[in-house]
Structure formats: structure tokens, C-alpha cells
Amino acid sequence: MKQRSLFIRVIIFFVTLAGFIALFYYKDTNAYYNLPVLEFKTINGNTIETKDFINDNIPCAILFFHPDCSFCENEIKEVLASCVKGSNYEWLMITVASKDQAELYFHSFNIDIARNIHIISEEESLQAYRIYDVSSPPAIFIYNSNGKLIWHRKGETKSGEIAKINNKK
């Protein structure tokens, strides 16, 4: 009888443990399947609210980067190339780097000409890093015009993948 009681307790323990692990995992991964309502101040001083993209039926992409990351540079070049071709996405480029470092970095790409790219740095970016659970860039999240996640990647993206998603209307 004691063995049966012990066996039942062990089973209950492992089922409970599995439930807590599943709850923790799904809580973190589901946080960004719908575009979170966030408000940022860009490095230019403009205020950007993600809810405006949903209200105006504008698809949105969020790219986490750092100026010292070579993988990030490749992704940014791909985004800029698609923006020059007429991307219909609003791009939020988010970094923990300083405002001065981000400005200097993007001036080297002549990013001033792209009106649909918004750069967010420093303290403004920390909330997004927590919500999206990004520990190190690059990371990219692409939403349709209804604010539903259609594609995401944490880590390096294969060349051409961003353009392929970006060209879907």
C-alpha cells in the first residue's frame, strides 16, 4: 500500500511540474503573437504608437539590432533595399545602443531618406526587449495589417528571407 501511495505522489509531482513548465513557456511565447500596444520616442524625437499601425491597417515589422553586430548589419541592408523598392511596412528598428551611436550608425546607410523606418534607442527600447524576450540581437518580428504575427526569427536571418516576407502584400 505504501508503494502505491508513493507512486501516486510521484506521478502527481511530475504532472504538476510539467504543467508549470508549460505555463511558463506558453506565457512567454504568446506575448507577442498580437502586436503589443507600445509607445516609443524615436531618436528624432517623434512619438510612435503601435496601435496606430493597427488602426490604419498598416503592416509593421520590428527589428532588434545593435551597431556592433555584423549579422544585424546584413539584415538592415536587406530591409533598406526592400524599402527603396517601395515596402509597405512600417519598420521599427530597436537598439539598446545610445542615441548618438544609433544616429551615427544609420547615417552611414543614408537612412534619412526612408520615411517608413523609425529608430528607437536606449531606455525607450528596454520595454520592447522585455516583451519580446530578446537577449541578444538580431531578432525580427513581422506583423500583418491586423496586428497578427506572420513571421519571426531570433538570431541570424538567411539572406533574402526578409525581402520575401516584406514583398507579401
Coordinates of N, CA, C and O in Angstrom, one line a residue:
M1 N 0.8 -1.2 0.0 CA 0.0 0.0 0.0 C 0.9 1.3 0.0 O 0.5 2.2 -0.6
K2 N 2.0 1.2 0.8 CA 2.9 2.4 0.8 C 3.5 2.6 -0.5 O 3.7 3.8 -0.9
Q3 N 3.8 1.6 -1.3 CA 4.4 1.8 -2.6 C 3.4 2.4 -3.5 O 3.8 3.3 -4.3
R4 N 2.2 2.0 -3.5 CA 1.2 2.6 -4.3 C 1.0 4.1 -4.0 O 0.9 4.9 -4.9
S5 N 0.9 4.4 -2.8 CA 0.8 5.8 -2.3 C 2.0 6.7 -2.8 O 1.8 7.8 -3.3
L6 N 3.2 6.1 -2.7 CA 4.4 6.8 -3.1 C 4.4 7.0 -4.6 O 4.7 8.1 -5.2
F7 N 3.9 6.0 -5.3 CA 3.9 6.0 -6.8 C 2.9 7.1 -7.3 O 3.2 7.9 -8.2
I8 N 1.7 7.2 -6.6 CA 0.7 8.2 -7.0 C 1.3 9.6 -6.7 O 1.1 10.6 -7.5
R9 N 2.0 9.8 -5.6 CA 2.6 11.1 -5.2 C 3.6 11.5 -6.3 O 3.7 12.7 -6.6
V10 N 4.4 10.6 -6.7 CA 5.5 10.9 -7.7 C 4.8 11.3 -9.0 O 5.2 12.3 -9.7
I11 N 3.7 10.6 -9.4 CA 3.0 10.9 -10.7 C 2.4 12.3 -10.5 O 2.5 13.2 -11.5
I12 N 1.8 12.6 -9.4 CA 1.2 13.9 -9.2 C 2.3 15.0 -9.3 O 2.1 16.1 -9.9
F13 N 3.4 14.8 -8.7 CA 4.5 15.7 -8.7 C 4.9 16.0 -10.1 O 5.1 17.2 -10.5
F14 N 5.2 15.0 -10.9 CA 5.7 15.2 -12.3 C 4.6 15.9 -13.2 O 4.9 16.7 -14.0
V15 N 3.3 15.5 -13.0 CA 2.3 16.2 -13.8 C 2.2 17.7 -13.4 O 2.1 18.5 -14.3
T16 N 2.3 18.0 -12.1 CA 2.3 19.4 -11.7 C 3.5 20.1 -12.2 O 3.4 21.3 -12.7
L17 N 4.7 19.5 -12.2 CA 5.9 20.1 -12.7 C 5.7 20.4 -14.2 O 6.1 21.5 -14.7
A18 N 5.2 19.4 -14.9 CA 5.0 19.6 -16.4 C 4.1 20.8 -16.7 O 4.3 21.6 -17.6
G19 N 3.0 20.9 -15.9 CA 2.1 22.0 -16.0 C 2.7 23.3 -15.8 O 2.5 24.3 -16.6
F20 N 3.5 23.5 -14.8 CA 4.2 24.7 -14.5 C 5.2 25.1 -15.6 O 5.3 26.2 -16.1
I21 N 5.9 24.1 -16.1 CA 6.8 24.4 -17.2 C 6.1 24.8 -18.5 O 6.4 25.8 -19.2
A22 N 5.0 24.1 -18.8 CA 4.2 24.5 -20.0 C 3.6 25.9 -19.8 O 3.6 26.7 -20.7
L23 N 3.1 26.2 -18.6 CA 2.5 27.6 -18.4 C 3.6 28.6 -18.6 O 3.3 29.7 -19.2
F24 N 4.8 28.4 -18.0 CA 5.9 29.4 -18.1 C 6.2 29.6 -19.6 O 6.4 30.7 -20.1
Y25 N 6.4 28.5 -20.4 CA 6.8 28.5 -21.8 C 5.7 29.3 -22.6 O 6.1 30.2 -23.3
Y26 N 4.5 28.9 -22.5 CA 3.5 29.5 -23.3 C 3.2 30.9 -23.0 O 2.8 31.7 -23.8
K27 N 3.3 31.3 -21.7 CA 3.2 32.7 -21.3 C 4.2 33.6 -22.0 O 3.8 34.6 -22.6
D28 N 5.4 33.2 -22.1 CA 6.4 34.0 -22.7 C 6.3 34.0 -24.3 O 6.5 35.0 -24.9
T29 N 6.0 32.9 -24.9 CA 6.0 32.9 -26.3 C 4.7 33.5 -26.9 O 4.8 34.0 -28.1
N30 N 3.6 33.5 -26.2 CA 2.4 34.1 -26.7 C 2.3 35.6 -26.5 O 1.4 36.3 -27.0
A31 N 3.3 36.2 -25.8 CA 3.2 37.6 -25.5 C 3.2 38.5 -26.7 O 2.7 39.6 -26.7
Y32 N 3.8 38.1 -27.8 CA 3.9 38.9 -29.0 C 3.2 38.4 -30.2 O 3.5 38.9 -31.3
Y33 N 2.3 37.5 -30.1 CA 1.6 37.0 -31.3 C 0.6 38.0 -31.9 O 0.3 38.0 -33.0
N34 N 0.2 38.9 -31.0 CA -0.6 40.1 -31.4 C 0.3 41.3 -31.2 O 1.0 41.3 -30.1
L35 N 0.4 42.2 -32.1 CA 1.2 43.4 -31.9 C 0.9 44.0 -30.6 O -0.2 44.5 -30.4
P36 N 1.9 44.1 -29.6 CA 1.6 44.7 -28.4 C 1.4 46.2 -28.6 O 2.0 46.8 -29.5
V37 N 0.6 46.8 -27.7 CA 0.4 48.3 -27.8 C 1.6 48.9 -27.0 O 1.7 48.8 -25.8
L38 N 2.5 49.6 -27.8 CA 3.7 50.2 -27.2 C 3.8 51.6 -27.7 O 3.3 51.9 -28.8
E39 N 4.4 52.5 -27.0 CA 4.6 53.8 -27.4 C 6.1 54.1 -27.2 O 6.7 53.8 -26.2
F40 N 6.7 54.7 -28.3 CA 8.2 54.9 -28.3 C 8.4 56.4 -28.7 O 7.6 56.9 -29.5
K41 N 9.5 56.9 -28.3 CA 10.0 58.1 -28.8 C 11.2 57.8 -29.7 O 12.2 57.1 -29.2
T42 N 11.2 58.2 -30.9 CA 12.3 57.9 -31.8 C 13.5 58.7 -31.6 O 13.4 59.7 -30.8
I43 N 14.6 58.4 -32.2 CA 15.8 59.2 -32.0 C 15.7 60.6 -32.6 O 16.4 61.5 -32.2
N44 N 14.7 60.8 -33.4 CA 14.4 62.2 -34.0 C 13.4 62.9 -33.1 O 13.1 64.1 -33.4
G45 N 12.9 62.3 -32.0 CA 12.0 63.0 -31.1 C 10.5 62.8 -31.4 O 9.7 63.3 -30.7
N46 N 10.2 62.1 -32.4 CA 8.8 61.8 -32.8 C 8.3 60.7 -31.9 O 9.0 59.8 -31.5
T47 N 7.0 60.7 -31.7 CA 6.3 59.6 -30.9 C 5.7 58.6 -31.9 O 5.0 59.0 -32.8
I48 N 5.9 57.3 -31.6 CA 5.4 56.3 -32.4 C 4.5 55.4 -31.5 O 5.0 55.0 -30.5
E49 N 3.3 55.1 -31.9 CA 2.5 54.2 -31.2 C 2.1 53.0 -32.1 O 1.5 53.2 -33.2
T50 N 2.3 51.8 -31.6 CA 2.0 50.6 -32.5 C 0.5 50.5 -32.7 O 0.1 50.0 -33.8
K51 N -0.3 51.0 -31.8 CA -1.8 50.9 -32.1 C -2.2 51.6 -33.3 O -3.2 51.3 -33.9
D52 N -1.5 52.7 -33.7 CA -1.8 53.4 -34.9 C -1.6 52.6 -36.1 O -2.3 52.8 -37.1
F53 N -0.7 51.7 -36.1 CA -0.5 50.8 -37.3 C -1.7 49.9 -37.5 O -2.1 49.7 -38.6
I54 N -2.2 49.4 -36.4 CA -3.4 48.5 -36.5 C -4.6 49.3 -36.9 O -5.4 48.9 -37.8
N55 N -4.8 50.5 -36.3 CA -5.9 51.4 -36.6 C -5.9 51.8 -38.1 O -7.0 52.0 -38.7
D56 N -4.7 52.0 -38.6 CA -4.6 52.5 -40.0 C -4.4 51.3 -41.0 O -4.1 51.5 -42.2
N57 N -4.5 50.1 -40.5 CA -4.3 48.9 -41.3 C -2.9 48.9 -42.0 O -2.8 48.6 -43.2
I58 N -1.9 49.2 -41.3 CA -0.5 49.2 -41.8 C 0.3 48.1 -41.3 O 0.3 47.9 -40.1
P59 N 0.9 47.2 -42.1 CA 1.7 46.2 -41.6 C 3.0 46.8 -41.0 O 3.4 47.8 -41.4
C60 N 3.5 46.1 -40.0 CA 4.6 46.6 -39.2 C 5.6 45.5 -39.0 O 5.3 44.3 -38.9
A61 N 6.9 45.9 -39.0 CA 8.0 45.0 -38.7 C 8.9 45.6 -37.6 O 9.1 46.8 -37.6
I62 N 9.3 44.7 -36.7 CA 10.2 45.2 -35.6 C 11.5 44.4 -35.7 O 11.5 43.2 -35.8
L63 N 12.6 45.2 -35.8 CA 13.9 44.6 -35.9 C 14.8 45.1 -34.8 O 15.0 46.3 -34.6
F64 N 15.2 44.1 -34.0 CA 16.1 44.4 -32.9 C 17.5 44.3 -33.4 O 17.9 43.3 -34.0
F65 N 18.4 45.3 -33.2 CA 19.7 45.3 -33.7 C 20.7 45.9 -32.7 O 20.3 46.5 -31.7
H66 N 22.0 45.9 -33.0 CA 23.0 46.6 -32.3 C 24.0 47.0 -33.4 O 24.4 46.2 -34.2
P67 N 24.5 48.2 -33.3 CA 25.5 48.7 -34.3 C 26.8 47.8 -34.4 O 27.4 47.8 -35.4
D68 N 27.1 47.1 -33.3 CA 28.4 46.3 -33.4 C 28.1 44.9 -33.9 O 29.0 44.1 -33.9
C69 N 26.9 44.6 -34.3 CA 26.5 43.2 -34.7 C 26.6 43.1 -36.2 O 25.9 43.8 -36.9
S70 N 27.5 42.2 -36.7 CA 27.6 42.1 -38.2 C 26.4 41.4 -38.8 O 26.0 41.7 -39.9
F71 N 25.7 40.5 -38.1 CA 24.5 39.9 -38.6 C 23.4 40.9 -38.7 O 22.7 40.9 -39.7
C72 N 23.3 41.8 -37.8 CA 22.3 42.9 -37.8 C 22.6 43.8 -39.0 O 21.6 44.2 -39.7
E73 N 23.8 44.1 -39.3 CA 24.1 44.9 -40.5 C 23.6 44.3 -41.8 O 23.0 45.0 -42.6
N74 N 23.7 43.0 -41.9 CA 23.2 42.3 -43.1 C 21.7 42.4 -43.2 O 21.2 42.7 -44.3
E75 N 21.0 42.3 -42.1 CA 19.6 42.4 -42.1 C 19.1 43.8 -42.4 O 18.1 44.0 -43.1
I76 N 19.8 44.8 -41.8 CA 19.4 46.2 -42.1 C 19.6 46.5 -43.5 O 18.8 47.2 -44.1
K77 N 20.7 46.0 -44.1 CA 20.9 46.3 -45.6 C 19.8 45.7 -46.4 O 19.3 46.3 -47.4
E78 N 19.3 44.5 -46.0 CA 18.2 43.9 -46.7 C 16.9 44.7 -46.6 O 16.1 44.9 -47.5
V79 N 16.7 45.2 -45.3 CA 15.5 46.0 -45.1 C 15.5 47.3 -45.9 O 14.6 47.6 -46.5
L80 N 16.7 47.9 -45.9 CA 16.8 49.2 -46.7 C 16.6 48.9 -48.2 O 16.0 49.7 -48.8
A81 N 17.1 47.8 -48.7 CA 16.9 47.5 -50.1 C 15.5 47.3 -50.4 O 15.0 47.8 -51.4
S82 N 14.7 46.7 -49.5 CA 13.3 46.5 -49.8 C 12.5 47.8 -49.6 O 11.5 48.0 -50.3
C83 N 13.0 48.7 -48.7 CA 12.3 50.0 -48.5 C 12.5 50.9 -49.8 O 11.6 51.6 -50.2
V84 N 13.7 50.8 -50.4 CA 13.9 51.6 -51.6 C 13.0 51.1 -52.7 O 12.5 51.9 -53.5
K85 N 12.7 49.8 -52.7 CA 11.8 49.2 -53.7 C 10.3 49.5 -53.5 O 9.5 49.1 -54.2
G86 N 10.0 50.1 -52.3 CA 8.6 50.5 -52.0 C 7.9 49.6 -51.1 O 6.8 49.2 -51.3
S87 N 8.6 49.3 -50.0 CA 8.0 48.5 -48.9 C 6.7 49.1 -48.4 O 6.7 50.3 -48.2
N88 N 5.7 48.3 -48.1 CA 4.5 48.9 -47.5 C 4.5 48.7 -46.0 O 3.5 49.0 -45.3
Y89 N 5.6 48.3 -45.4 CA 5.7 48.1 -44.0 C 6.3 49.3 -43.3 O 7.1 50.0 -43.8
E90 N 5.8 49.5 -42.0 CA 6.4 50.5 -41.1 C 7.5 49.7 -40.3 O 7.1 48.6 -39.8
W91 N 8.7 50.1 -40.3 CA 9.8 49.4 -39.7 C 10.2 50.1 -38.4 O 10.5 51.3 -38.4
L92 N 10.2 49.4 -37.3 CA 10.7 49.9 -36.0 C 12.0 49.2 -35.8 O 12.1 48.0 -35.6
M93 N 13.1 50.0 -35.8 CA 14.4 49.5 -35.6 C 14.8 49.8 -34.1 O 14.9 51.0 -33.7
I94 N 15.0 48.8 -33.3 CA 15.1 48.9 -31.9 C 16.5 48.5 -31.4 O 16.9 47.4 -31.7
T95 N 17.2 49.3 -30.6 CA 18.5 49.0 -30.1 C 18.7 49.5 -28.7 O 18.0 50.5 -28.3
V96 N 19.6 48.9 -28.0 CA 19.9 49.3 -26.6 C 21.1 50.3 -26.7 O 21.6 50.8 -25.7
A97 N 21.7 50.5 -27.9 CA 22.8 51.4 -28.1 C 22.3 52.8 -27.8 O 21.1 53.1 -27.8
S98 N 23.3 53.7 -27.6 CA 22.9 55.1 -27.3 C 22.4 55.8 -28.5 O 22.6 55.3 -29.6
K99 N 21.7 56.9 -28.3 CA 21.1 57.6 -29.4 C 22.1 58.1 -30.4 O 22.0 58.0 -31.6
D100 N 23.3 58.6 -29.8 CA 24.3 59.1 -30.7 C 24.9 57.9 -31.5 O 25.2 58.1 -32.7
Q101 N 25.1 56.8 -30.9 CA 25.7 55.6 -31.6 C 24.7 55.2 -32.7 O 25.2 54.8 -33.8
A102 N 23.4 55.1 -32.4 CA 22.5 54.7 -33.4 C 22.4 55.7 -34.6 O 22.3 55.3 -35.7
E103 N 22.4 57.0 -34.3 CA 22.4 58.0 -35.3 C 23.6 57.9 -36.2 O 23.5 57.9 -37.5
L104 N 24.8 57.8 -35.6 CA 26.0 57.7 -36.4 C 26.0 56.4 -37.3 O 26.3 56.5 -38.5
Y105 N 25.5 55.3 -36.7 CA 25.4 54.1 -37.5 C 24.5 54.2 -38.7 O 24.8 53.8 -39.8
F106 N 23.3 54.8 -38.5 CA 22.3 54.8 -39.6 C 22.7 55.9 -40.6 O 22.3 55.8 -41.8
H107 N 23.4 56.9 -40.2 CA 23.9 57.9 -41.2 C 24.8 57.3 -42.2 O 24.8 57.7 -43.4
S108 N 25.5 56.3 -41.8 CA 26.4 55.6 -42.8 C 25.6 54.8 -43.8 O 26.1 54.5 -44.9
F109 N 24.3 54.5 -43.6 CA 23.4 53.9 -44.5 C 22.6 54.8 -45.3 O 21.8 54.4 -46.1
N110 N 22.7 56.1 -45.1 CA 21.8 57.1 -45.7 C 20.3 56.8 -45.4 O 19.5 56.9 -46.3
I111 N 20.0 56.5 -44.2 CA 18.7 56.1 -43.8 C 17.7 57.2 -43.7 O 16.5 57.0 -43.7
D112 N 18.2 58.4 -43.8 CA 17.3 59.6 -43.7 C 16.2 59.6 -44.7 O 15.2 60.2 -44.5
I113 N 16.5 59.0 -45.9 CA 15.5 59.0 -47.0 C 14.4 58.1 -46.8 O 13.4 58.2 -47.5
A114 N 14.5 57.1 -45.9 CA 13.4 56.2 -45.7 C 12.4 56.7 -44.7 O 12.7 56.7 -43.5
R115 N 11.2 57.1 -45.1 CA 10.2 57.6 -44.2 C 9.5 56.6 -43.3 O 8.9 56.9 -42.3
N116 N 9.6 55.3 -43.8 CA 8.8 54.3 -43.0 C 9.8 53.5 -42.1 O 9.4 52.4 -41.6
I117 N 10.9 54.1 -41.7 CA 11.8 53.5 -40.8 C 11.9 54.4 -39.6 O 12.2 55.6 -39.7
H118 N 11.7 53.8 -38.4 CA 11.7 54.6 -37.2 C 12.8 53.9 -36.2 O 12.7 52.7 -36.0
I119 N 13.7 54.7 -35.7 CA 14.8 54.2 -34.9 C 14.5 54.5 -33.4 O 14.3 55.7 -33.1
I120 N 14.5 53.5 -32.6 CA 14.3 53.6 -31.2 C 15.6 53.1 -30.5 O 16.1 52.1 -30.8
S121 N 16.1 53.9 -29.5 CA 17.3 53.6 -28.8 C 17.2 53.7 -27.3 O 16.2 54.3 -26.8
E122 N 18.2 53.2 -26.6 CA 18.4 53.3 -25.1 C 17.2 52.9 -24.3 O 16.6 51.9 -24.5
E123 N 16.8 53.8 -23.4 CA 15.7 53.5 -22.4 C 14.4 53.2 -23.1 O 13.6 52.4 -22.6
E124 N 14.2 53.8 -24.2 CA 12.9 53.6 -25.0 C 12.8 52.2 -25.4 O 11.7 51.7 -25.6
S125 N 13.9 51.5 -25.6 CA 13.9 50.2 -26.2 C 13.7 49.1 -25.1 O 13.4 47.9 -25.5
L126 N 14.0 49.3 -23.9 CA 14.0 48.3 -22.9 C 12.7 47.5 -22.7 O 12.7 46.3 -22.5
Q127 N 11.6 48.3 -22.8 CA 10.3 47.6 -22.6 C 10.1 46.6 -23.7 O 9.6 45.5 -23.5
A128 N 10.4 46.9 -25.0 CA 10.3 46.0 -26.1 C 11.2 44.8 -25.9 O 10.8 43.7 -26.2
Y129 N 12.4 45.0 -25.5 CA 13.3 43.9 -25.3 C 12.8 42.9 -24.3 O 12.9 41.7 -24.4
R130 N 12.1 43.4 -23.2 CA 11.5 42.5 -22.2 C 10.3 41.8 -22.8 O 10.1 40.6 -22.6
I131 N 9.4 42.5 -23.5 CA 8.2 41.9 -24.0 C 8.5 40.8 -25.0 O 7.9 39.7 -25.0
Y132 N 9.5 41.1 -25.9 CA 9.8 40.1 -26.9 C 10.9 39.1 -26.5 O 11.3 38.3 -27.3
D133 N 11.4 39.3 -25.3 CA 12.3 38.3 -24.7 C 13.6 38.2 -25.6 O 14.0 37.1 -25.9
V134 N 14.1 39.3 -26.0 CA 15.3 39.4 -26.9 C 16.5 39.5 -26.0 O 16.6 40.6 -25.3
S135 N 17.4 38.5 -25.9 CA 18.5 38.6 -25.1 C 19.7 39.2 -25.9 O 20.6 39.8 -25.3
S136 N 19.8 38.9 -27.1 CA 20.8 39.5 -28.0 C 20.3 39.6 -29.4 O 19.6 38.7 -29.9
P137 N 20.6 40.7 -30.1 CA 20.1 40.9 -31.5 C 21.0 40.0 -32.4 O 22.0 39.6 -32.0
P138 N 20.5 39.8 -33.6 CA 19.3 40.3 -34.2 C 18.1 39.5 -33.9 O 18.2 38.3 -33.6
A139 N 16.9 40.1 -34.0 CA 15.6 39.5 -33.9 C 14.7 40.3 -34.7 O 14.8 41.5 -34.7
I140 N 13.7 39.6 -35.4 CA 12.8 40.3 -36.2 C 11.4 39.7 -36.1 O 11.3 38.5 -35.9
F141 N 10.4 40.6 -36.0 CA 9.0 40.2 -35.9 C 8.2 41.0 -36.9 O 8.3 42.2 -36.9
I142 N 7.5 40.3 -37.8 CA 6.7 40.9 -38.8 C 5.2 40.6 -38.6 O 4.8 39.5 -38.4
Y143 N 4.5 41.7 -38.6 CA 3.0 41.7 -38.4 C 2.2 42.1 -39.6 O 2.7 43.0 -40.4
N144 N 1.1 41.5 -39.8 CA 0.2 41.9 -41.0 C -0.5 43.2 -40.6 O -0.4 43.7 -39.4
S145 N -1.4 43.7 -41.4 CA -2.1 44.9 -41.2 C -3.1 44.8 -40.0 O -3.6 45.8 -39.6
N146 N -3.4 43.6 -39.6 CA -4.4 43.4 -38.5 C -3.6 43.2 -37.2 O -4.2 42.9 -36.2
G147 N -2.3 43.4 -37.2 CA -1.5 43.2 -36.0 C -1.2 41.8 -35.6 O -0.9 41.6 -34.4
K148 N -1.4 40.8 -36.5 CA -1.1 39.4 -36.2 C 0.3 39.1 -36.7 O 0.7 39.4 -37.8
L149 N 1.0 38.4 -35.8 CA 2.4 38.0 -36.2 C 2.3 37.0 -37.4 O 1.6 36.0 -37.3
I150 N 3.1 37.3 -38.4 CA 3.1 36.4 -39.6 C 4.4 35.7 -39.7 O 4.5 34.7 -40.4
W151 N 5.5 36.3 -39.1 CA 6.8 35.7 -39.2 C 7.7 36.3 -38.1 O 7.6 37.4 -37.8
H152 N 8.6 35.4 -37.6 CA 9.6 36.0 -36.6 C 10.8 35.1 -36.6 O 10.7 33.9 -37.0
R153 N 11.9 35.7 -36.2 CA 13.1 34.9 -36.1 C 14.0 35.6 -35.0 O 14.1 36.8 -35.0
K154 N 14.5 34.8 -34.1 CA 15.5 35.3 -33.2 C 16.8 34.7 -33.6 O 17.0 33.5 -33.7
G155 N 17.8 35.6 -33.9 CA 19.1 35.2 -34.4 C 19.2 35.6 -35.9 O 18.3 36.3 -36.4
E156 N 20.2 35.1 -36.5 CA 20.5 35.5 -37.9 C 19.5 35.0 -38.8 O 19.0 33.9 -38.7
T157 N 19.1 35.8 -39.8 CA 18.2 35.5 -40.8 C 18.9 35.2 -42.1 O 19.8 35.9 -42.5
K158 N 18.4 34.2 -42.8 CA 19.1 33.9 -44.1 C 18.8 35.0 -45.1 O 17.8 35.7 -45.1
S159 N 19.8 35.3 -46.0 CA 19.7 36.3 -47.0 C 18.5 36.1 -47.9 O 18.2 35.0 -48.3
G160 N 17.7 37.1 -48.1 CA 16.5 37.0 -48.9 C 15.3 36.7 -48.2 O 14.2 36.9 -48.7
E161 N 15.3 36.2 -47.0 CA 14.1 35.9 -46.2 C 13.3 37.1 -45.9 O 12.1 37.1 -46.0
I162 N 13.9 38.1 -45.5 CA 13.2 39.4 -45.1 C 12.5 39.9 -46.3 O 11.3 40.3 -46.3
A163 N 13.2 40.0 -47.4 CA 12.6 40.6 -48.7 C 11.5 39.7 -49.1 O 10.4 40.3 -49.6
K164 N 11.5 38.4 -49.0 CA 10.4 37.5 -49.4 C 9.2 37.8 -48.6 O 8.1 38.0 -49.1
I165 N 9.3 38.0 -47.3 CA 8.2 38.3 -46.4 C 7.7 39.7 -46.7 O 6.5 40.0 -46.7
N166 N 8.7 40.6 -46.8 CA 8.4 42.0 -47.0 C 7.6 42.3 -48.3 O 6.8 43.3 -48.4
N167 N 7.8 41.5 -49.3 CA 7.1 41.7 -50.6 C 5.7 41.1 -50.6 O 5.0 41.4 -51.5
K168 N 5.3 40.4 -49.6 CA 3.9 39.9 -49.5 C 3.0 41.1 -49.1 O 3.3 41.8 -48.2
K169 N 2.0 41.3 -49.9 CA 1.1 42.5 -49.6 C -0.1 42.1 -48.8 O -0.6 41.0 -48.9

